[in-house]
Short mmCIF file of C-alpha atoms in Angstrom, two decimals:
data_model
loop_
_atom_site.label_atom_id
_atom_site.label_comp_id
_atom_site.label_asym_id
_atom_site.label_seq_id
_atom_site.Cartn_x
_atom_site.Cartn_y
_atom_site.Cartn_z
CA MET A 673 0.00 0.00 0.00
CA PRO A 674 1.47 3.41 -0.97
CA VAL A 675 2.78 5.54 1.88
CA GLU A 676 2.60 9.32 1.62
CA GLU A 677 5.38 11.46 3.04
CA ILE A 678 5.83 15.21 3.02
CA LEU A 679 9.25 16.33 1.80
CA THR A 680 10.40 19.78 2.91
CA ILE A 681 12.96 21.85 0.99
CA ASP A 682 14.80 24.65 2.77
CA ILE A 683 15.73 27.08 0.00
CA LYS A 684 19.08 28.71 0.76
CA PRO A 685 19.81 32.36 -0.16
CA GLY A 686 21.58 32.67 -3.48
CA TRP A 687 20.67 29.29 -4.93
CA LYS A 688 20.81 29.44 -8.71
CA LYS A 689 18.58 28.08 -11.42
CA GLY A 690 19.47 24.44 -11.97
CA THR A 691 20.43 23.71 -8.36
CA LYS A 692 19.41 20.14 -7.49
CA ILE A 693 18.08 18.87 -4.16
CA THR A 694 18.10 15.10 -3.81
CA PHE A 695 16.11 12.99 -1.36
CA GLU A 696 17.70 9.59 -1.48
CA GLU A 697 15.48 6.51 -1.66
CA LYS A 698 12.30 8.58 -1.38
CA GLY A 699 11.03 7.66 -4.82
CA ASN A 700 8.87 4.83 -6.09
CA GLU A 701 9.30 1.45 -4.47
CA ARG A 702 9.10 -1.98 -6.08
CA PRO A 703 9.63 -5.42 -4.57
CA ASN A 704 13.28 -6.43 -4.37
CA VAL A 705 14.40 -3.05 -5.81
CA ILE A 706 16.10 -0.19 -3.94
CA PRO A 707 13.73 2.83 -3.91
CA ALA A 708 14.58 5.56 -6.40
CA ASP A 709 15.69 9.04 -5.41
CA VAL A 710 13.49 12.12 -5.60
CA VAL A 711 15.29 15.06 -7.25
CA PHE A 712 14.01 18.64 -7.27
CA VAL A 713 15.54 21.18 -9.66
CA ILE A 714 15.39 24.89 -8.79
CA ASP A 715 13.89 27.23 -11.37
CA GLU A 716 13.74 31.02 -11.09
CA LYS A 717 10.57 32.99 -11.52
CA PRO A 718 11.14 36.07 -13.75
CA HIS A 719 11.24 39.37 -11.87
CA PRO A 720 9.67 42.50 -13.39
CA VAL A 721 12.70 44.70 -12.58
CA PHE A 722 15.81 42.54 -12.13
CA THR A 723 17.49 39.78 -14.07
CA ARG A 724 20.27 37.62 -12.72
CA GLU A 725 23.72 37.17 -14.24
CA GLY A 726 25.77 34.89 -12.02
CA ASN A 727 25.70 36.54 -8.61
CA ASP A 728 24.92 39.98 -10.05
CA LEU A 729 21.52 41.59 -10.37
CA VAL A 730 20.96 43.60 -13.55
CA THR A 731 18.32 46.21 -14.28
CA THR A 732 17.80 48.64 -17.17
CA LYS A 733 16.60 52.23 -16.80
CA LYS A 734 15.09 54.21 -19.66
CA ILE A 735 16.36 57.79 -19.62
CA SER A 736 16.33 60.85 -21.86
CA LEU A 737 19.34 62.27 -23.66
CA ALA A 738 19.31 65.24 -21.28
CA GLU A 739 19.51 62.89 -18.29
CA ALA A 740 22.33 60.96 -19.94
CA LEU A 741 24.33 64.17 -20.35
CA THR A 742 23.53 66.04 -17.16
CA GLY A 743 23.23 63.25 -14.60
CA TYR A 744 20.55 60.91 -13.38
CA THR A 745 19.40 59.44 -10.08
CA ALA A 746 18.07 55.88 -10.10
CA HIS A 747 15.43 54.95 -7.52
CA LEU A 748 15.10 51.22 -6.91
CA THR A 749 13.40 48.87 -4.48
CA THR A 750 15.67 45.96 -3.62
CA LEU A 751 14.52 42.34 -3.44
CA ASP A 752 14.38 42.61 0.35
CA GLY A 753 12.19 45.73 0.21
CA ARG A 754 14.74 48.46 0.84
CA SER A 755 14.69 51.76 -1.04
CA LEU A 756 17.92 52.35 -2.92
CA ILE A 757 18.93 55.74 -4.35
CA VAL A 758 21.82 55.65 -6.82
CA PRO A 759 23.10 59.01 -8.14
CA VAL A 760 24.87 58.74 -11.50
CA ASP A 761 27.14 61.74 -12.08
CA SER A 762 29.04 60.40 -15.08
CA VAL A 763 28.00 61.09 -18.65
CA ILE A 764 26.04 58.00 -19.66
CA HIS A 765 27.33 56.73 -22.99
CA PRO A 766 26.14 53.65 -24.92
CA GLY A 767 27.14 50.53 -23.02
CA TYR A 768 27.74 52.38 -19.75
CA GLU A 769 26.87 50.52 -16.54
CA GLU A 770 26.64 51.91 -13.02
CA VAL A 771 27.84 49.27 -10.56
CA VAL A 772 26.60 49.25 -6.96
CA PRO A 773 28.80 46.88 -4.93
CA LYS A 774 27.27 44.23 -2.66
CA GLU A 775 23.67 44.81 -3.75
CA GLY A 776 23.39 41.65 -5.83
CA MET A 777 22.50 38.06 -4.94
CA PRO A 778 24.01 36.27 -1.92
CA LEU A 779 26.77 33.82 -2.74
CA PRO A 780 25.39 30.27 -2.29
CA LYS A 781 28.40 29.06 -0.29
CA ASP A 782 28.67 32.24 1.79
CA PRO A 783 25.38 34.18 2.03
CA SER A 784 27.12 36.95 4.00
CA ARG A 785 28.78 37.99 0.74
CA LYS A 786 26.89 39.37 -2.24
CA GLY A 787 27.38 40.11 -5.90
CA ASN A 788 26.87 43.54 -7.41
CA LEU A 789 23.89 45.47 -8.73
CA ARG A 790 24.51 46.60 -12.31
CA ILE A 791 22.34 49.37 -13.74
CA LYS A 792 22.21 49.56 -17.52
CA PHE A 793 20.69 52.45 -19.46
CA ASP A 794 18.47 52.72 -22.50
CA VAL A 795 18.92 56.30 -23.73
CA LYS A 796 16.04 57.70 -25.76
CA PHE A 797 17.47 59.89 -28.50
CA PRO A 798 15.25 62.65 -29.94
CA THR A 799 14.47 62.52 -33.64
CA ARG A 800 14.79 66.31 -33.99
CA LEU A 801 16.28 69.11 -31.90
CA THR A 802 15.44 72.80 -31.78
CA SER A 803 18.21 75.39 -31.51
CA GLU A 804 17.33 75.89 -27.85
CA GLN A 805 17.57 72.15 -27.15
CA LYS A 806 20.93 71.97 -28.89
CA ALA A 807 22.12 74.84 -26.72
CA GLU A 808 20.99 72.98 -23.60
CA TYR A 809 22.84 69.82 -24.66
CA LEU A 810 25.94 71.89 -25.43
CA LEU A 811 25.73 73.26 -21.90
CA ALA A 812 25.57 69.74 -20.53
CA LEU A 813 28.65 68.69 -22.47
CA THR A 814 30.70 71.74 -21.42
CA TRP A 815 29.62 72.10 -17.79
CA HIS A 816 33.22 72.23 -16.56
CA LEU A 817 34.05 75.38 -18.54
CA PRO A 818 33.51 78.98 -17.28
CA LEU A 819 29.87 80.00 -17.38
CA VAL A 820 28.78 82.45 -20.04
CA THR A 821 25.23 83.53 -20.79
CA VAL A 822 23.96 83.76 -24.35
CA ASP A 823 21.30 86.40 -24.87
CA GLY A 824 19.32 87.62 -27.84
CA PRO A 825 19.32 86.70 -31.54
CA CYS A 826 22.46 87.02 -33.64
CA LEU A 827 23.02 90.23 -35.51
CA SER A 828 23.02 90.02 -39.26
CA THR A 829 26.83 90.06 -39.28
CA TYR A 830 26.89 86.89 -37.17
CA ARG A 831 26.16 84.47 -39.95
CA ARG A 832 26.71 80.80 -39.47
CA ALA A 833 29.85 79.56 -41.18
CA ARG A 834 31.49 76.19 -41.50
CA PRO A 835 33.37 75.73 -38.22
CA PRO A 836 37.10 75.07 -38.18
CA LYS A 837 38.32 71.59 -37.38
CA ASP A 838 38.47 72.32 -33.66
CA GLY A 839 34.74 73.09 -33.68
CA ILE A 840 35.11 76.70 -32.51
CA HIS A 841 33.40 79.77 -33.92
CA VAL A 842 34.87 83.12 -33.01
CA LEU A 843 32.81 86.21 -33.79
CA ARG A 844 34.03 89.74 -34.56
CA ARG A 845 32.18 92.31 -32.50
CA PRO A 846 32.48 93.76 -28.98
CA LEU A 847 30.08 92.22 -26.44
CA HIS A 848 28.79 94.39 -23.63
CA LEU A 849 28.09 93.72 -19.92
CA PRO A 850 25.96 93.28 -17.93
CA LEU A 851 23.03 91.38 -19.41
CA GLU A 852 19.41 91.09 -18.48
CA ALA A 853 17.81 87.68 -18.05
CA PRO A 854 18.86 85.50 -20.99
CA SER A 855 16.23 84.78 -23.58
CA TYR A 856 17.77 81.51 -24.74
CA ALA A 857 19.96 79.36 -22.55
CA SER A 858 23.06 79.46 -20.41
CA TRP A 859 26.08 77.94 -22.11
CA ARG A 860 29.45 77.22 -20.62
CA LEU A 861 31.92 78.48 -23.15
CA ARG A 862 35.67 78.87 -23.32
CA ALA A 863 36.52 82.24 -21.83
CA PRO A 864 39.88 82.09 -20.03
CA TYR A 865 40.23 84.59 -17.20
CA ALA A 866 43.08 87.03 -16.75
CA PRO A 867 43.15 90.74 -15.78
CA ASP A 868 43.80 91.69 -19.40
CA VAL A 869 41.33 89.31 -21.04
CA THR A 870 39.83 90.93 -24.13
CA ARG A 871 39.13 87.84 -26.21
CA CYS A 872 36.75 84.98 -25.75
CA HIS A 873 36.29 81.79 -27.72
CA VAL A 874 32.69 80.79 -28.38
CA LEU A 875 32.05 77.12 -28.84
CA ARG A 876 30.24 76.26 -32.04
CA GLY A 877 26.60 77.21 -31.82
CA TYR A 878 23.58 76.01 -33.78
CA GLY A 879 21.33 77.98 -36.04
CA ASP A 880 21.43 81.75 -35.49
CA THR A 881 21.52 81.92 -31.71
CA CYS A 882 24.34 83.84 -30.04
CA ALA A 883 25.33 87.46 -29.38
CA SER A 884 25.97 88.69 -25.83
CA LEU A 885 28.19 87.10 -23.20
CA ARG A 886 28.48 87.53 -19.45
CA LEU A 887 31.39 85.98 -17.57
CA GLN A 888 30.01 84.86 -14.21
CA GLY A 889 32.05 86.02 -11.25
CA ALA A 890 34.12 88.50 -13.26
CA PRO A 891 35.50 91.55 -11.42
CA LYS A 892 33.54 94.72 -12.06
CA THR A 893 36.65 96.28 -13.55
CA GLN A 894 37.01 93.44 -16.04
CA PRO A 895 36.81 94.75 -19.62
CA SER A 896 34.03 93.47 -21.80
CA PRO A 897 35.18 90.46 -23.80
CA THR A 898 35.63 90.93 -27.52
CA CYS A 899 35.24 88.02 -29.91
CA ASP A 900 36.96 87.88 -33.28
CA ARG A 901 36.42 85.40 -36.08
CA LEU A 902 39.29 83.01 -36.58
CA PRO A 903 41.00 83.25 -39.95
#
């Protein structure tokens, strides 16, 4: 007569898909034959946020081009219910991963140790950009340079020309200080400081947006910068 028995499996932290648990001689019985073993094989249920690669957890965040250039903060809920905030200050390029140490899966042989959390990024690129948007992205790419404010439309003499190989336009016309609130966007442009600075180099712009510059933090006695077109 068949005998029923309840088999209990204690799942250990970090067990991987394919891990086998064997109960010896708990299988079917036949006369004069040693009972077979019962073998359970671990499978992993898909998670809506994370996938597993070895001992690492991997997730993908969809972000805009502006976020990729200016910085992004990832907000995640871990598998054990904790809130995790991960600031990403680097420029996010294709293939970039932000690695958070020790936030992955426990190691099966030593659950006190963990793999890493790897955050991948899917950057949504715009199909078209306005001049203002291009200016904003230029600002994001040149954040480390001295701050200059671009104000007002270009004068008729400021016509767009093919930029030199170094990607710099230099315009011929004196630019006056101070400025009112800018009507376009704040760009960080090359404008080296020195007491006798009278020249400034304007990074290549887009369309017909440019004109007046204001060097943030300049002494009041600083002469207005003058920009000349490169030969």
